[in-house]
Short mmCIF file of C-alpha atoms and ligand atoms in Angstrom, two decimals:
data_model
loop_
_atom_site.label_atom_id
_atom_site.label_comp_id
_atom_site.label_asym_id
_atom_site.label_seq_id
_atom_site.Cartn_x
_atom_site.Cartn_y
_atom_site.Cartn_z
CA UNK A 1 0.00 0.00 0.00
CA UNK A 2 0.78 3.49 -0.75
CA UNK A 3 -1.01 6.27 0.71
CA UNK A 4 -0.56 9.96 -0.45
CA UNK A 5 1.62 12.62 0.34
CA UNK A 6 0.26 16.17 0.31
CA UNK A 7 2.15 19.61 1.49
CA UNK A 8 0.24 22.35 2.23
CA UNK A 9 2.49 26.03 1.65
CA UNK A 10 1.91 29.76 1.44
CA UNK A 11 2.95 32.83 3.20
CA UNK A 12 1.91 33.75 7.00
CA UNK A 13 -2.02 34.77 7.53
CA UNK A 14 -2.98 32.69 4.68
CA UNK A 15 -5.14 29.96 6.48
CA UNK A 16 -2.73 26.81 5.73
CA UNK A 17 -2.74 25.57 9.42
CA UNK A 18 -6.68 26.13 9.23
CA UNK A 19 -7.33 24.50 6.04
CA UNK A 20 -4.67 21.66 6.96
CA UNK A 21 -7.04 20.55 10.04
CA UNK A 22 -10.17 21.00 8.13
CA UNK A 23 -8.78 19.15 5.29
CA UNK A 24 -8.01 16.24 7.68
CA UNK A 25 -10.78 16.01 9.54
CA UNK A 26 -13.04 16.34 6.00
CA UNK A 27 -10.91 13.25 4.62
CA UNK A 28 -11.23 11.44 8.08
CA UNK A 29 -15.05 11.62 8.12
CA UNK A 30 -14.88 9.90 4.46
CA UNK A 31 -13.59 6.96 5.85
CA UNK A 32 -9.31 7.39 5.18
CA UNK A 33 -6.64 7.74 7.59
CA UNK A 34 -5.07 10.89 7.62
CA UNK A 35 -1.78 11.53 9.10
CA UNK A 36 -2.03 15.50 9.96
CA UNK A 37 1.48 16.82 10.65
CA UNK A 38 3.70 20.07 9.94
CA UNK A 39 6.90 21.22 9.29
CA UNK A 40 9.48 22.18 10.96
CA UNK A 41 8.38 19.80 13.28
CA UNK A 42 6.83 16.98 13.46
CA UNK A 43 8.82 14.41 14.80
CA UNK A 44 10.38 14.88 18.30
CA UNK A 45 13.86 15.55 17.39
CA UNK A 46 12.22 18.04 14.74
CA UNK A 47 10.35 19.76 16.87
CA UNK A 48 13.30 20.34 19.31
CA UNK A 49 15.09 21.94 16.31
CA UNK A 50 11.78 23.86 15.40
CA UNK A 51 12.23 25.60 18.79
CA UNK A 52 15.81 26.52 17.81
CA UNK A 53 15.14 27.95 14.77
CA UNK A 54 12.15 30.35 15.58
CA UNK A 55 13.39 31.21 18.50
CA UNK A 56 14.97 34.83 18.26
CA UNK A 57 18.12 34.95 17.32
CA UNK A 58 19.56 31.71 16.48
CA UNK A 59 23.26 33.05 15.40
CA UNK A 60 23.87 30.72 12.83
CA UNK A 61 24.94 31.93 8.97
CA UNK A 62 22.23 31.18 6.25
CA UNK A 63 23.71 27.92 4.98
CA UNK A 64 23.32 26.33 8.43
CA UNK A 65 19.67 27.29 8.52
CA UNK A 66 18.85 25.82 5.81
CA UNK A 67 20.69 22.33 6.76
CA UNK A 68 19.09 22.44 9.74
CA UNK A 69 15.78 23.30 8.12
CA UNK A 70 17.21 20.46 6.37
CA UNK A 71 17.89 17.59 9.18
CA UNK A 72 14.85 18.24 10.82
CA UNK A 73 12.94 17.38 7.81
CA UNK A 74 14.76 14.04 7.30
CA UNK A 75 13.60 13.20 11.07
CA UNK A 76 10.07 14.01 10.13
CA UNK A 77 10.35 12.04 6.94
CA UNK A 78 11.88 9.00 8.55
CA UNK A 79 10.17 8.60 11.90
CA UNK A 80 6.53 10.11 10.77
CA UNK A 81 5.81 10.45 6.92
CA UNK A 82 7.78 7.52 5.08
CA UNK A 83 5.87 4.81 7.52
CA UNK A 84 2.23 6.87 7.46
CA UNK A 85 2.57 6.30 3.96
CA UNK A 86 3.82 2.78 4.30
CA UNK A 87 0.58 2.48 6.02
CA UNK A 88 -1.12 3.67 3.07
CA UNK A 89 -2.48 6.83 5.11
CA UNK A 90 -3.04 10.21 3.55
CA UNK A 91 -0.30 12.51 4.88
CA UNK A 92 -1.38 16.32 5.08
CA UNK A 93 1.62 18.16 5.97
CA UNK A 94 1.95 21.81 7.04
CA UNK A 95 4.65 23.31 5.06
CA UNK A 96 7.52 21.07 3.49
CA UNK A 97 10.52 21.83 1.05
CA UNK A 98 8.79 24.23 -0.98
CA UNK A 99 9.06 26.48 2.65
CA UNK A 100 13.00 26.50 2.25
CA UNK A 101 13.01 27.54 -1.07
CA UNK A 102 10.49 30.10 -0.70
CA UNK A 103 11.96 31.71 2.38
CA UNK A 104 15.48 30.58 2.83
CA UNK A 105 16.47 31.19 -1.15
CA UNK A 106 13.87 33.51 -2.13
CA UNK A 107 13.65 35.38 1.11
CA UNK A 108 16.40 35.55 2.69
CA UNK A 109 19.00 35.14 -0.09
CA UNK A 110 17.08 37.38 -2.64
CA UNK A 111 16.67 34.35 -5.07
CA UNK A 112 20.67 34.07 -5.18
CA UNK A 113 20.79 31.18 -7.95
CA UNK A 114 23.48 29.17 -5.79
CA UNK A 115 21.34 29.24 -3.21
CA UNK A 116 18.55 27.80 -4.89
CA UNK A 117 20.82 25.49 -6.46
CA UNK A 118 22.12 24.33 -2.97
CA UNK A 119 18.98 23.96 -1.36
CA UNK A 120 17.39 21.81 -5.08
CA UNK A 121 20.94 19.74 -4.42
CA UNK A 122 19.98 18.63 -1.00
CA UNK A 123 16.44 18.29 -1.80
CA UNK A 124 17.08 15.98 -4.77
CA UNK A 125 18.63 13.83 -2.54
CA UNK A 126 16.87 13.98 0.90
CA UNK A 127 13.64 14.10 0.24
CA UNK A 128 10.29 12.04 -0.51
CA UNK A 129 8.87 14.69 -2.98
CA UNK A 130 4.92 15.19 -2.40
CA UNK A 131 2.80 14.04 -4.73
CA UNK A 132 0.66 16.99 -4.01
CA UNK A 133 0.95 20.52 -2.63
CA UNK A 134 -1.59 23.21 -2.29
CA UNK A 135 -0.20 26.71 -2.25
CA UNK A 136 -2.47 29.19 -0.54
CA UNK A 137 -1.84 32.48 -2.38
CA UNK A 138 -3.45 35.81 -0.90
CA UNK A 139 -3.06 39.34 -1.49
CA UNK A 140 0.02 40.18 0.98
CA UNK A 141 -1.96 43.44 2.26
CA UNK A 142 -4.83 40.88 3.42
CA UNK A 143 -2.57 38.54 4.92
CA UNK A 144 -1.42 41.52 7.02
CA UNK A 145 -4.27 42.80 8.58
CA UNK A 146 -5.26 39.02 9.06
CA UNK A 147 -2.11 38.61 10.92
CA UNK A 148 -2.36 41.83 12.77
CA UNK A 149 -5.65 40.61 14.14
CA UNK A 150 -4.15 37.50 14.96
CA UNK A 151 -2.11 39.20 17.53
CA UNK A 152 1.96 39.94 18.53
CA UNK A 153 4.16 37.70 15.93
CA UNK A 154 5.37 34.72 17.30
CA UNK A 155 8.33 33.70 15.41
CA UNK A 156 11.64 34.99 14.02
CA UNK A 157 10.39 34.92 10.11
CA UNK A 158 7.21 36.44 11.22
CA UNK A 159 9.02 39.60 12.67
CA UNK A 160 11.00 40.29 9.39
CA UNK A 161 9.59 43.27 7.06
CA UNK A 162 7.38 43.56 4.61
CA UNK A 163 10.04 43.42 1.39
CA UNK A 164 11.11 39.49 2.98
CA UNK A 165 7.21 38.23 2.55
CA UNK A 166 6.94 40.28 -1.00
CA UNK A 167 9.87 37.88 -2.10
CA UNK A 168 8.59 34.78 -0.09
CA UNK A 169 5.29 35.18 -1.98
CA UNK A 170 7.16 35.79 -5.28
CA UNK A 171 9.28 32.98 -4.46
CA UNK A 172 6.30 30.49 -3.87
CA UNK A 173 4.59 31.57 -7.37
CA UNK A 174 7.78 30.60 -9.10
CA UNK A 175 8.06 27.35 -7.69
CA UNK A 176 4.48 26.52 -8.59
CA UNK A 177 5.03 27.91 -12.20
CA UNK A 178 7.63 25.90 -12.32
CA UNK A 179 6.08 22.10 -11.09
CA UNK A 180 2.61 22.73 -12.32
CA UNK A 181 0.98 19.20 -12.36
CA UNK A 182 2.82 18.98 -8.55
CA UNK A 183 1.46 22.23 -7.28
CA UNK A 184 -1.83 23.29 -7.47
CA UNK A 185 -2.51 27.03 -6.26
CA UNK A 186 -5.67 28.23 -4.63
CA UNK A 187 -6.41 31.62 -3.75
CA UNK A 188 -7.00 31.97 0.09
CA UNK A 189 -8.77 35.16 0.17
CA UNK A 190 -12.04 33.16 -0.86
CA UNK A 191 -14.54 32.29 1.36
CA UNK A 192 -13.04 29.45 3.80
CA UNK A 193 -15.62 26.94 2.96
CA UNK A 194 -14.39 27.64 -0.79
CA UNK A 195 -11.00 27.39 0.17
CA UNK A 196 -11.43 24.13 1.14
CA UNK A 197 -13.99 21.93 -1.33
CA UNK A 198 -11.02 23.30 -3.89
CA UNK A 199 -8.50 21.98 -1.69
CA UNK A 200 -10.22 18.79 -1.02
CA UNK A 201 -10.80 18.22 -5.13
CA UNK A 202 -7.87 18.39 -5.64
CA UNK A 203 -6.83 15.90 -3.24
CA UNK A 204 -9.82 13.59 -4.32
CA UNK A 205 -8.68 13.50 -8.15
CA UNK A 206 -5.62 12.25 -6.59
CA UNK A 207 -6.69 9.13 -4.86
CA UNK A 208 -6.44 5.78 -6.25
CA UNK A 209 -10.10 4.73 -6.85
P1 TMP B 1 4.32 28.23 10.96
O1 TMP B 1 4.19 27.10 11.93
O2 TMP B 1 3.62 29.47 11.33
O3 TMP B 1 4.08 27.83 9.56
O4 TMP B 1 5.82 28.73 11.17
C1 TMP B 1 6.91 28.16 10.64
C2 TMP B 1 7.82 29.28 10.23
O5 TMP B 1 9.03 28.72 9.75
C3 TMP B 1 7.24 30.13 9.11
O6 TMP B 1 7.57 31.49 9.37
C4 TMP B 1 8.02 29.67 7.90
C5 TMP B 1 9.32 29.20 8.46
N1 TMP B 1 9.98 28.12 7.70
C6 TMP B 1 11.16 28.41 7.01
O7 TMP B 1 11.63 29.53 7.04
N2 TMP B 1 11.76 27.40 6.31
C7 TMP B 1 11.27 26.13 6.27
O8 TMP B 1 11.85 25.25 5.62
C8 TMP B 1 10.04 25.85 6.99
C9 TMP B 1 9.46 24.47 6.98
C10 TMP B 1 9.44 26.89 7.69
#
């Protein structure tokens, strides 16, 4: 058995972690087992490095980020996704490798090409790619004043300014222009219940019958 491995990405405010439970507990009451997880994180080990690395300050240089972005991934991968899949569950995962591109190369390192080149290297070899992800793509000025409402920001990538989730969000379209039958985008500034019968056909044209 196989099951089926879906990401969920997008900037901040745009109703992933929403749609990701939603999603799971829609798929749940059709009868599958759903694996609902997110990234970093996810594993125990992972989520130990997830409170390193939006935690304030961490001190480390860019390309140490990213591997550590990196090795907590593997951990989730190994110890929670590969055997959920085994299992022939449907994993729903909140962010994945599309997150390191988006704000590690795009983001932070202004789309340097050896950046993106490093972080496609290590992702060519690491990873399980999904077989699905469903990028949540919202006007940035909505996302905002969603996220203001939300309350202080609670991590490091949250705090950065406005010109670092421009090139995140520019960063994720590329990536989906780029793997179109992989990504599918939806536009998160629709209604929620919207949001997610799009998400959830998606995910439904995917299953083995
Ligand atoms: P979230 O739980 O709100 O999605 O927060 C995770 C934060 O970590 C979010 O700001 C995006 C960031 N992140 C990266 O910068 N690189 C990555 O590879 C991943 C998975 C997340």
């Amino acid at each position: 058995m196989t099951g089926l491995f879906v990401t969920l990405e997008g900037g901040e405010g745009a109703g992933k972690s929403t749609q990701a439970r939603l999603l799971a507990a829609r798929l749940e009451r059709d009868g599958h087992a759903v694996l609902l997880t997110r990234e970093p994180g996810g594993s125990p080990g992972a989520e130990r490095l997830r409170a390193l690395l939006l935690a304030g300050d961490h001190g480390l240089g860019l390309g140490s980020e990213i591997l550590l972005h990196v090795a907590a991934r593997m951990d989730h991968l190994e110890r929670t996704i590969l055997p959920a899949l085994e299992a022939g569950q449907i994993v729903i995962c909140d962010r994945f490798g599309d997150s390191t591109l988006a704000y590690q190369g795009y983001g932070m390192a202004d789309g340097d090409p050896a950046v993106l080149a490093f972080i496609h290297g290590v992702a060519a070899v690491a990873y399980r790619a999904p077989d699905l992800t469903l990028l949540l793509d919202m006007p940035r000025t909505l996302a905002r004043d969603r996220l203001i409402a939300r309350g202080d920001p609670t991590d490091r990538y949250e705090r950065l300014d406005e010109a670092f989730h421009q090139r995140v969000a520019a960063g994720f379209r590329a990536i989906a222009a780029a793997e179109p039958d992989r990504v599918v985008t939806v536009d998160g500034s629709l209604p929620q219940d919207t949001v997610l019968d799009r998400l959830l056909d998606s995910i439904r044209a995917r299953l083995v019958p």
